[in-house]
Short mmCIF file of C-alpha atoms in Angstrom, two decimals:
data_model
loop_
_atom_site.label_atom_id
_atom_site.label_comp_id
_atom_site.label_asym_id
_atom_site.label_seq_id
_atom_site.Cartn_x
_atom_site.Cartn_y
_atom_site.Cartn_z
CA MET Q 612 72.26 106.12 95.16
CA LYS Q 613 71.47 104.98 91.57
CA PRO Q 614 72.74 101.27 90.99
CA PHE Q 615 76.07 100.72 89.04
CA ASP Q 616 78.11 97.94 87.99
CA TYR Q 617 81.44 97.59 89.94
CA VAL Q 618 84.59 96.58 87.90
CA ARG Q 619 88.04 96.18 89.38
CA ALA Q 620 90.97 97.20 86.92
CA LEU Q 621 94.13 95.34 87.42
CA GLY Q 622 96.14 97.11 84.78
CA PRO Q 623 95.68 100.39 82.89
CA GLY Q 624 94.47 98.51 79.66
CA ASP Q 625 91.70 97.21 81.77
CA ALA Q 626 90.77 100.58 83.06
CA THR Q 627 90.84 102.52 79.97
CA ALA Q 628 89.02 99.79 78.37
CA ALA Q 629 86.16 99.78 81.04
CA ALA Q 630 86.03 103.52 81.11
CA GLY Q 631 85.05 103.44 77.42
CA ARG Q 632 81.67 102.21 78.45
CA GLU Q 633 78.83 104.76 78.25
CA GLY Q 634 78.28 105.97 81.58
CA ALA Q 635 81.52 104.87 83.18
CA ALA Q 636 83.38 106.71 85.61
CA PHE Q 637 86.81 105.84 87.41
CA ILE Q 638 86.83 105.77 91.25
CA ALA Q 639 89.95 105.88 93.51
CA GLY Q 640 89.59 107.88 96.88
CA GLY Q 641 85.81 108.21 96.38
CA THR Q 642 85.82 111.37 98.41
CA ASN Q 643 84.11 113.58 96.11
CA LEU Q 644 82.27 111.13 93.76
CA LEU Q 645 80.49 108.95 96.35
CA ASP Q 646 79.29 112.25 97.81
CA LEU Q 647 77.97 113.44 94.56
CA MET Q 648 76.50 110.06 93.83
CA LYS Q 649 74.53 109.85 97.14
CA LEU Q 650 73.03 113.10 96.16
CA GLY Q 651 72.31 112.08 92.66
CA VAL Q 652 74.28 114.69 91.11
CA MET Q 653 76.62 112.18 89.43
CA THR Q 654 74.93 108.77 88.13
CA PRO Q 655 77.51 106.82 86.72
CA SER Q 656 76.36 103.30 85.53
CA THR Q 657 79.70 101.50 85.80
CA LEU Q 658 82.21 102.60 88.52
CA VAL Q 659 85.74 101.35 87.29
CA ASP Q 660 88.09 100.98 90.55
CA ILE Q 661 91.54 101.91 89.79
CA THR Q 662 92.97 101.55 93.31
CA HIS Q 663 94.69 98.31 92.32
CA LEU Q 664 96.80 99.92 89.54
CA HIS Q 665 100.15 100.82 91.43
CA LEU Q 666 100.15 104.30 90.48
CA ASP Q 667 100.87 105.29 94.27
CA ARG Q 668 104.72 106.12 93.98
CA VAL Q 669 106.51 109.59 94.26
CA GLU Q 670 109.61 109.42 92.17
CA THR Q 671 112.50 111.66 91.50
CA THR Q 672 112.71 112.01 87.46
CA GLU Q 673 115.78 112.09 85.31
CA ASP Q 674 115.67 116.02 85.28
CA ALA Q 675 115.53 115.89 89.07
CA GLY Q 676 111.94 116.88 89.14
CA LEU Q 677 109.13 114.64 90.77
CA ARG Q 678 106.77 112.09 89.22
CA ILE Q 679 103.60 111.88 91.44
CA GLY Q 680 101.63 108.79 90.84
CA ALA Q 681 97.95 109.53 90.23
CA LEU Q 682 96.83 107.43 93.36
CA VAL Q 683 99.26 108.90 95.87
CA THR Q 684 97.07 110.17 98.67
CA ASN Q 685 96.82 113.90 99.58
CA SER Q 686 98.41 112.89 102.94
CA ASP Q 687 101.29 111.05 101.56
CA LEU Q 688 101.99 113.62 99.10
CA ALA Q 689 101.83 116.61 101.77
CA ASN Q 690 104.10 114.55 104.20
CA HIS Q 691 106.66 113.32 101.40
CA ALA Q 692 110.13 114.50 102.42
CA ALA Q 693 111.02 115.80 99.11
CA VAL Q 694 107.80 117.83 98.88
CA ARG Q 695 108.18 119.21 102.14
CA ARG Q 696 111.80 120.23 101.67
CA ASP Q 697 111.67 121.31 97.88
CA TYR Q 698 108.13 121.98 97.25
CA ALA Q 699 106.91 123.49 100.37
CA VAL Q 700 103.96 125.39 98.61
CA LEU Q 701 102.48 122.27 97.70
CA SER Q 702 102.79 120.52 101.15
CA ARG Q 703 101.14 123.79 102.42
CA ALA Q 704 98.29 123.93 100.01
CA LEU Q 705 97.38 120.16 100.77
CA LEU Q 706 97.57 120.71 104.27
CA ALA Q 707 95.19 123.70 104.05
CA GLY Q 708 92.57 121.58 102.39
CA ALA Q 709 89.91 119.13 103.69
CA SER Q 710 90.31 117.19 106.82
CA GLY Q 711 92.72 114.48 107.94
CA GLN Q 712 90.34 111.77 107.32
CA LEU Q 713 89.85 112.93 103.63
CA ARG Q 714 93.40 113.62 102.90
CA ASN Q 715 94.19 110.10 103.83
CA LYS Q 716 91.77 108.79 101.11
CA ALA Q 717 91.59 111.71 98.34
CA THR Q 718 94.07 111.00 95.69
CA THR Q 719 96.22 113.28 93.36
CA GLY Q 720 94.45 112.53 90.15
CA GLY Q 721 90.95 112.83 91.87
CA ASN Q 722 91.94 116.00 93.45
CA LEU Q 723 92.60 117.55 90.07
CA LEU Q 724 89.18 116.34 88.75
CA GLN Q 725 87.14 117.11 91.93
CA ARG Q 726 83.97 118.90 91.03
CA THR Q 727 82.87 122.40 92.14
CA ARG Q 728 81.28 122.97 95.49
CA CYS Q 729 78.67 125.49 94.12
CA PRO Q 730 75.49 124.52 96.05
CA TYR Q 731 73.30 125.06 92.98
CA PHE Q 732 75.39 122.27 91.18
CA TYR Q 733 74.93 120.13 94.39
CA ASP Q 734 70.79 120.63 94.53
CA THR Q 735 69.36 118.61 91.91
CA ALA Q 736 66.16 120.74 92.18
CA MET Q 737 68.03 123.81 90.82
CA ALA Q 738 68.94 124.56 87.24
CA CYS Q 739 72.56 124.25 86.69
CA ASN Q 740 74.45 124.12 83.26
CA LYS Q 741 77.26 122.02 84.92
CA ARG Q 742 75.07 119.14 85.94
CA ASP Q 743 72.53 119.39 83.39
CA PRO Q 744 73.58 121.34 80.36
CA GLY Q 745 71.27 123.81 78.89
CA SER Q 746 68.90 124.00 81.99
CA GLY Q 747 70.37 127.26 83.04
CA CYS Q 748 72.11 128.81 86.21
CA ARG Q 749 70.45 129.58 89.42
CA ALA Q 750 73.81 130.74 91.05
CA ILE Q 751 73.65 133.91 88.73
CA GLY Q 752 71.49 136.35 90.85
CA GLY Q 753 71.66 133.63 93.83
CA VAL Q 754 73.89 133.35 96.83
CA THR Q 755 77.43 133.74 95.14
CA ARG Q 756 79.94 134.02 98.39
CA LEU Q 757 81.94 131.11 96.92
CA HIS Q 758 81.57 131.99 93.26
CA ALA Q 759 84.07 133.18 90.50
CA ILE Q 760 85.10 136.72 89.97
CA LEU Q 761 87.42 135.91 87.08
CA GLY Q 762 86.83 133.39 83.93
CA ALA Q 763 83.06 133.00 84.58
CA SER Q 764 80.52 133.02 81.73
CA ALA Q 765 76.77 133.89 81.23
CA HIS Q 766 76.28 130.05 81.84
CA CYS Q 767 78.34 129.23 84.86
CA ILE Q 768 80.05 131.18 87.62
CA ALA Q 769 81.21 128.36 89.70
CA THR Q 770 84.77 127.91 91.01
CA HIS Q 771 87.07 125.11 90.93
CA PRO Q 772 87.69 124.14 94.60
CA SER Q 773 91.32 122.67 94.87
CA ASP Q 774 94.19 124.08 96.80
CA MET Q 775 96.61 121.32 95.58
CA ALA Q 776 96.20 122.23 91.76
CA VAL Q 777 96.63 125.89 92.66
CA ALA Q 778 100.04 125.07 94.16
CA MET Q 779 100.71 122.86 91.30
CA LEU Q 780 100.10 125.44 88.64
CA ALA Q 781 102.35 127.86 90.21
CA LEU Q 782 104.96 125.06 90.13
CA GLY Q 783 104.59 124.49 86.28
CA ALA Q 784 103.19 121.01 86.86
CA GLY Q 785 102.30 118.79 83.91
CA VAL Q 786 99.49 115.97 83.96
CA GLU Q 787 100.53 112.67 82.61
CA VAL Q 788 97.56 110.96 80.86
CA GLU Q 789 97.09 107.57 79.40
CA GLY Q 790 94.66 107.53 76.40
CA ALA Q 791 92.08 104.65 75.58
CA ASP Q 792 94.87 103.68 72.89
CA GLY Q 793 97.36 103.06 75.81
CA LYS Q 794 99.56 105.92 74.68
CA ARG Q 795 100.82 108.25 77.41
CA ARG Q 796 101.09 112.11 76.81
CA VAL Q 797 101.83 114.92 79.18
CA VAL Q 798 99.40 118.08 79.28
CA ALA Q 799 100.74 121.12 80.90
CA LEU Q 800 98.46 121.82 84.01
CA ASP Q 801 98.12 125.46 82.65
CA ASP Q 802 96.34 123.77 79.53
CA PHE Q 803 94.54 121.16 81.30
CA TYR Q 804 91.46 122.94 82.44
CA ARG Q 805 88.85 124.64 80.15
CA LEU Q 806 86.87 127.70 81.05
CA PRO Q 807 83.12 127.34 81.23
CA GLY Q 808 82.10 129.20 78.13
CA GLU Q 809 78.87 127.79 76.78
CA TRP Q 810 79.54 124.24 78.11
CA PRO Q 811 80.45 124.43 81.74
CA ASP Q 812 79.94 120.53 81.96
CA ILE Q 813 83.08 120.09 80.03
CA GLU Q 814 85.83 121.01 82.75
CA THR Q 815 89.18 119.50 81.25
CA VAL Q 816 90.72 118.53 77.90
CA LEU Q 817 90.60 114.97 78.83
CA GLU Q 818 88.92 112.69 76.31
CA PRO Q 819 86.42 109.78 77.21
CA GLY Q 820 88.56 106.73 78.50
CA ASP Q 821 91.51 108.99 79.35
CA LEU Q 822 93.33 108.15 82.63
CA ILE Q 823 95.56 110.46 84.82
CA THR Q 824 98.48 108.28 85.56
CA ALA Q 825 100.90 110.89 87.32
CA VAL Q 826 101.51 114.71 87.81
CA LEU Q 827 105.00 115.77 86.89
CA LEU Q 828 106.70 118.68 88.79
CA PRO Q 829 109.85 120.35 87.25
CA PRO Q 830 112.93 120.58 89.40
CA PRO Q 831 112.57 122.55 92.70
CA PRO Q 832 112.20 126.00 91.93
CA GLN Q 833 114.61 128.76 93.56
CA GLY Q 834 113.27 131.34 95.76
CA ARG Q 835 110.56 131.67 98.41
CA GLN Q 836 107.28 129.56 98.37
CA ILE Q 837 104.16 130.48 100.05
CA TYR Q 838 100.57 129.20 100.01
CA ARG Q 839 98.03 131.58 101.52
CA LYS Q 840 94.33 130.66 102.09
CA VAL Q 841 91.43 132.86 103.12
CA ARG Q 842 88.33 131.06 104.06
CA ASP Q 843 85.24 131.50 106.53
CA ARG Q 844 86.51 129.01 108.94
CA ALA Q 845 90.27 128.63 110.28
CA SER Q 846 90.23 125.09 109.25
CA TYR Q 847 88.29 122.41 106.91
CA ALA Q 848 86.69 125.04 104.65
CA PHE Q 849 87.07 125.68 100.90
CA ALA Q 850 88.82 128.82 100.03
CA LEU Q 851 87.14 132.22 99.37
CA ALA Q 852 90.57 133.24 97.79
CA SER Q 853 93.90 131.77 97.91
CA VAL Q 854 97.41 132.45 96.42
CA ALA Q 855 100.39 130.19 95.71
CA ALA Q 856 103.53 131.99 95.15
CA VAL Q 857 106.87 131.25 94.02
CA ILE Q 858 109.13 134.28 94.07
CA ARG Q 859 112.84 134.72 93.76
CA VAL Q 860 114.52 138.25 94.64
CA ASP Q 861 118.04 138.55 93.19
CA SER Q 862 120.30 141.78 94.10
CA GLY Q 863 117.31 143.49 95.48
CA ARG Q 864 115.12 142.97 92.19
CA ILE Q 865 112.35 140.24 91.69
CA ALA Q 866 114.04 137.80 89.24
CA SER Q 867 111.18 135.38 88.86
CA ALA Q 868 107.54 135.23 90.09
CA ALA Q 869 104.99 132.46 89.43
CA LEU Q 870 101.40 133.12 90.86
CA ALA Q 871 98.50 130.95 91.04
CA PHE Q 872 95.12 131.62 92.47
CA GLY Q 873 92.37 129.45 94.07
CA GLY Q 874 88.74 129.99 94.87
CA ILE Q 875 88.26 133.06 92.50
CA ALA Q 876 87.64 131.30 89.19
CA PRO Q 877 86.41 128.23 87.40
CA ARG Q 878 89.93 126.79 87.11
CA PRO Q 879 93.29 127.41 89.15
CA TRP Q 880 93.93 130.82 87.85
CA ARG Q 881 97.38 132.13 86.49
CA ASP Q 882 98.01 135.41 84.96
CA GLY Q 883 101.27 135.85 82.85
CA ASP Q 884 100.85 139.43 82.54
CA ALA Q 885 100.42 140.04 86.21
CA GLU Q 886 103.66 138.11 86.83
CA ALA Q 887 105.48 139.76 84.12
CA ALA Q 888 104.90 143.40 85.81
CA LEU Q 889 107.01 142.17 88.68
CA ILE Q 890 110.05 140.87 86.87
CA GLY Q 891 112.96 143.18 87.24
CA GLU Q 892 111.16 145.41 89.62
CA VAL Q 893 112.21 146.53 93.09
CA PRO Q 894 109.87 145.15 95.46
CA SER Q 895 107.31 147.90 96.79
CA ARG Q 896 103.61 148.23 97.45
CA GLU Q 897 103.25 150.33 94.38
CA VAL Q 898 104.69 147.44 92.16
CA PHE Q 899 102.44 144.94 94.02
CA GLU Q 900 99.50 147.01 93.50
CA ARG Q 901 100.04 147.32 89.63
CA ALA Q 902 100.29 143.63 89.42
CA ALA Q 903 96.96 143.40 91.22
CA ASP Q 904 95.64 145.91 88.88
CA ILE Q 905 96.51 143.71 86.02
CA LEU Q 906 95.34 140.45 87.69
CA LEU Q 907 91.88 141.96 88.45
CA ALA Q 908 91.28 144.26 85.37
CA ASP Q 909 88.45 141.89 84.06
CA ALA Q 910 87.31 141.11 87.58
CA GLN Q 911 83.44 141.05 88.06
CA GLY Q 912 81.38 140.54 91.09
CA GLN Q 913 78.27 138.60 91.30
CA GLY Q 914 76.61 140.37 94.11
CA GLY Q 915 77.59 138.31 97.28
CA ASN Q 916 81.15 137.86 95.97
CA GLU Q 917 81.86 141.50 95.37
CA PHE Q 918 84.17 141.47 98.29
CA LYS Q 919 86.58 138.96 96.69
CA ILE Q 920 87.84 141.39 94.29
CA ASP Q 921 89.15 143.68 97.22
CA LEU Q 922 90.04 140.42 99.09
CA THR Q 923 92.15 139.15 96.40
CA ARG Q 924 94.06 142.31 95.82
CA ARG Q 925 95.10 142.60 99.66
CA LEU Q 926 95.86 138.93 99.60
CA LEU Q 927 98.32 139.31 96.67
CA VAL Q 928 99.95 142.43 98.25
CA SER Q 929 100.38 140.79 101.33
CA VAL Q 930 101.84 137.60 99.92
CA LEU Q 931 104.27 139.49 97.64
CA THR Q 932 105.32 141.46 100.60
CA GLU Q 933 106.09 138.45 102.66
CA ALA Q 934 107.74 136.71 99.76
CA THR Q 935 110.09 139.54 99.03
CA GLU Q 936 110.92 140.74 102.60
CA GLU Q 937 114.64 140.68 103.39
CA ARG Q 938 115.21 137.76 105.79
CA THR Q 939 117.09 138.41 108.97
CA MET K 1352 78.20 90.97 95.27
CA GLN K 1353 80.29 88.56 97.48
CA THR K 1354 82.89 90.53 99.45
CA ARG K 1355 84.92 90.09 102.48
CA LEU K 1356 85.74 92.54 105.18
CA HIS K 1357 88.54 92.31 107.85
CA VAL K 1358 87.31 94.07 110.95
CA ASN K 1359 88.73 94.11 114.36
CA GLY K 1360 91.00 91.16 113.53
CA THR K 1361 87.97 89.11 112.25
CA THR K 1362 87.12 88.12 108.65
CA HIS K 1363 83.64 88.50 107.51
CA HIS K 1364 82.15 87.26 104.29
CA LEU K 1365 79.31 89.32 103.02
CA ASP K 1366 76.57 89.43 100.16
CA ILE K 1367 76.09 93.15 99.71
CA ASP K 1368 75.02 95.65 96.99
CA PRO K 1369 78.08 97.44 95.36
CA ARG K 1370 76.50 100.71 96.73
CA THR K 1371 76.95 99.56 100.33
CA THR K 1372 79.19 101.97 102.13
CA LEU K 1373 81.79 100.64 104.57
CA LEU K 1374 79.87 102.55 107.33
CA ASP K 1375 76.56 100.83 106.27
CA ALA K 1376 78.38 97.42 106.03
CA LEU K 1377 79.83 97.81 109.47
CA ARG K 1378 76.36 98.98 111.08
CA ASP K 1379 73.67 97.24 109.18
CA HIS K 1380 75.54 94.08 108.38
CA LEU K 1381 78.05 93.41 111.09
CA ARG K 1382 76.08 95.24 113.80
CA LEU K 1383 78.91 97.23 114.46
CA THR K 1384 76.98 100.24 115.55
CA GLY K 1385 79.86 102.06 117.54
CA SER K 1386 80.69 103.97 114.01
CA LYS K 1387 77.86 106.67 113.84
CA LYS K 1388 76.36 108.02 110.95
CA GLY K 1389 76.13 111.70 111.38
CA CYS K 1390 76.06 113.66 107.82
CA ASP K 1391 76.72 110.64 105.56
CA HIS K 1392 78.80 113.17 103.42
CA GLY K 1393 82.13 113.01 105.10
CA GLN K 1394 81.68 116.41 106.73
CA CYS K 1395 81.14 115.42 110.40
CA GLY K 1396 83.60 112.79 111.08
CA ALA K 1397 81.23 110.73 113.42
CA CYS K 1398 81.91 107.51 111.10
CA THR K 1399 85.74 107.70 111.45
CA VAL K 1400 87.31 104.40 111.42
CA LEU K 1401 90.88 103.12 110.82
CA LEU K 1402 91.91 101.58 107.57
CA ASN K 1403 95.14 100.07 107.54
CA GLY K 1404 95.91 102.27 110.51
CA ARG K 1405 94.89 105.50 108.88
CA ARG K 1406 91.55 107.53 109.92
CA ILE K 1407 89.23 107.71 107.09
CA ASN K 1408 85.46 108.61 106.57
CA ALA K 1409 83.70 105.29 106.49
CA CYS K 1410 80.62 106.95 104.86
CA LEU K 1411 82.76 107.83 101.88
CA ALA K 1412 84.06 104.45 101.14
CA LEU K 1413 82.49 101.54 99.29
CA ALA K 1414 82.58 98.12 101.30
CA CYS K 1415 83.50 96.10 98.13
CA MET K 1416 86.75 98.48 97.60
CA HIS K 1417 88.27 97.27 100.78
CA ASP K 1418 88.23 93.60 100.66
CA HIS K 1419 92.16 93.56 101.08
CA ASP K 1420 92.34 96.30 103.90
CA GLU K 1421 92.48 95.82 107.73
CA ILE K 1422 89.69 97.85 109.53
CA ILE K 1423 89.47 98.84 113.12
CA THR K 1424 86.34 100.41 114.62
CA ILE K 1425 85.79 101.90 118.03
CA GLU K 1426 84.94 98.33 119.45
CA GLY K 1427 88.35 97.25 118.31
CA LEU K 1428 90.08 99.71 120.28
CA GLY K 1429 88.95 98.84 123.83
CA GLY K 1430 85.85 97.82 125.47
CA PRO K 1431 84.41 98.74 128.76
CA ASP K 1432 86.86 96.54 130.71
CA ASP K 1433 89.85 97.35 128.82
CA LEU K 1434 89.55 100.83 127.59
CA SER K 1435 92.22 102.42 125.35
CA PRO K 1436 94.18 105.38 126.64
CA LEU K 1437 92.07 107.77 124.69
CA GLN K 1438 88.79 106.12 125.57
CA ALA K 1439 89.83 106.52 129.24
CA ALA K 1440 91.07 109.97 128.90
CA PHE K 1441 87.73 111.05 127.21
CA VAL K 1442 86.08 109.47 130.43
CA ALA K 1443 88.38 111.43 132.74
CA HIS K 1444 88.35 114.73 130.99
CA ASP K 1445 84.40 114.45 130.20
CA GLY K 1446 85.36 114.90 126.51
CA TYR K 1447 81.68 114.63 125.33
CA GLN K 1448 77.98 115.64 126.09
CA CYS K 1449 75.78 113.70 124.07
CA GLY K 1450 78.35 111.15 123.11
CA TYR K 1451 77.31 110.69 119.58
CA CYS K 1452 80.45 111.97 117.99
CA THR K 1453 82.88 110.35 120.68
CA PRO K 1454 83.47 107.11 118.83
CA GLY K 1455 84.63 109.13 115.71
CA GLN K 1456 86.56 111.61 117.73
CA ILE K 1457 88.35 108.81 119.47
CA CYS K 1458 89.22 106.79 116.25
CA SER K 1459 90.38 110.15 114.70
CA ALA K 1460 92.55 111.03 117.65
CA THR K 1461 93.99 107.53 117.97
CA ALA K 1462 95.34 107.77 114.13
CA MET K 1463 96.01 111.52 114.65
CA LEU K 1464 98.33 110.73 117.54
CA GLU K 1465 100.28 108.13 115.30
CA GLU K 1466 100.55 110.82 112.17
CA MET K 1467 102.20 113.18 114.88
CA ALA K 1468 104.49 110.43 116.18
CA ASP K 1469 105.37 109.88 112.49
CA GLY K 1470 106.37 113.63 112.08
CA TRP K 1471 103.46 114.58 109.96
CA PRO K 1472 103.04 118.46 109.74
CA SER K 1473 99.94 120.08 109.60
CA HIS K 1474 98.43 123.57 108.47
CA VAL K 1475 99.56 125.27 111.65
CA THR K 1476 102.98 123.91 111.99
CA ASP K 1477 105.69 126.43 111.49
CA ASP K 1478 108.56 124.42 110.17
CA LEU K 1479 107.47 121.98 107.72
CA THR K 1480 110.55 119.89 107.94
CA GLY K 1481 110.94 120.44 111.74
CA ALA K 1482 109.65 118.44 114.76
CA THR K 1483 105.98 118.57 115.73
CA LYS K 1484 104.85 119.31 119.17
CA PRO K 1485 101.34 118.38 120.52
CA ASP K 1486 99.56 121.63 121.62
CA ALA K 1487 96.07 122.84 121.74
CA THR K 1488 96.49 124.63 118.57
CA GLU K 1489 97.87 121.53 116.64
CA ILE K 1490 95.29 119.28 118.28
CA SER K 1491 92.34 121.64 117.07
CA GLU K 1492 93.72 121.86 113.42
CA ARG K 1493 94.29 118.22 113.26
CA MET K 1494 90.87 117.28 114.51
CA SER K 1495 88.80 119.67 112.41
CA GLY K 1496 87.46 116.86 110.62
CA ASN K 1497 85.44 115.76 113.78
CA LEU K 1498 82.69 118.00 114.66
CA CYS K 1499 80.96 118.02 118.10
CA ARG K 1500 77.60 119.68 118.00
CA CYS K 1501 77.43 119.84 121.73
CA SER K 1502 80.69 121.68 121.54
CA ALA K 1503 82.58 119.73 124.09
CA TYR K 1504 85.79 120.73 122.23
CA PRO K 1505 87.92 122.15 125.16
CA ASN K 1506 87.43 118.77 127.03
CA ILE K 1507 88.06 116.72 123.79
CA VAL K 1508 91.42 118.82 123.35
CA ASP K 1509 92.28 118.27 126.99
CA ALA K 1510 91.66 114.54 126.66
CA ILE K 1511 93.88 114.32 123.67
CA LEU K 1512 96.59 116.43 125.17
CA ALA K 1513 96.64 114.27 128.27
CA VAL K 1514 97.38 111.07 126.03
CA ALA K 1515 99.90 112.80 123.90
CA ALA K 1516 101.84 113.99 127.06
CA GLU K 1517 101.82 110.25 128.45
CA ARG K 1518 103.03 109.04 125.16
CA THR K 1519 105.76 111.55 125.13
CA ARG K 1520 106.89 110.41 128.62
CA ALA K 1521 106.71 106.91 127.90
#
């Protein structure tokens, strides 16, 4: 691991000021950052410890939504009574990710900002535009089982690995950010991530010194909530494809549908057109297939991940079938 | 840098490089070598310790960030003359072969049983808001962060189930 200065922030002002230093990075749970630092993939010259900032509470907001502090651990969030009761898709997504040990340490803000698990990003002997901008992408034409079928570019085909963020995207979450000037703003999670384009190293709309302080959830949605994850092992593996669905059926027709996808794109993926194709329809396999057609119209395989196109289609149809079944 | 660690009820003052992981501080500075270094990347669970009662991977923690925390290692759970219930159960059920992953398995299981007692659901729990019951499926899912390359899994699960059953009776 490259040497770094360790700075403990005791207030948000401290944190954003220290983060203004060249080469500074925030550290909270450290489960992803320390792993990457050991490998030399990330080499911050200053680590700003934000774990003493008291951003570890889950609170009900004035509009009956939820404010989740950036330092709330994945375990605490998954097990929070209100989340289990009202935002089951989020509990399910969190519980489908990582291991018990990692969930106890990993935080809400850190989960949003975790880096791809693309093996070419991890291997410093390989060209990677995300790790070393302009060096090329060895994943293209390589082993691509984990890689993107939607939203990739000629410069990067890596996927975003989070389960939590996929559920939050389906729930319409917002990200509260404190800037270096001390002002707080809220960015819709749907606007938070950038596609790789020419610059895969820039993954979010955050500016230098920006600190995530919370994630905001709107009031609990009506309808059924499902998180379904397909992976190479039954536990403790990243998604090949996952779906978070929040679906409401009213008088035999689909009244609302929020769908987000993990493991198939450089960011948690949402397709408003695929959702719109479901609204007002009587649930049927044909309707579900049409939504899948729209979702996957631009899907492109990269060799070893071609199977994900069919897999995502079947996953979506299966989840929609379950979500719209009449309950006995 | 100067830091202190509270480990197994004792406070230690250390002068360490900020890069020192909690695992390396325990093993190389405090000579508590029960916690093992397997992958050193949070994938195998051999380094599992309890941080304020919760299980974590000590290899993915910086020692200097934990000067206010209570750390329990396998040495703090019990010794040869006073085995913890899980330590005794691993012996009784032959829950290991080479033994390298065992301290991590036992630390992890110790905290995992508390998580179940506190009603935490898991990926395989049917009802997120209902009760949890310890069975082989639940134990396997909840222990998936601890690998055993000898694949002693059936006996590990039996050992944990035996302690879970004792706790339910108590």
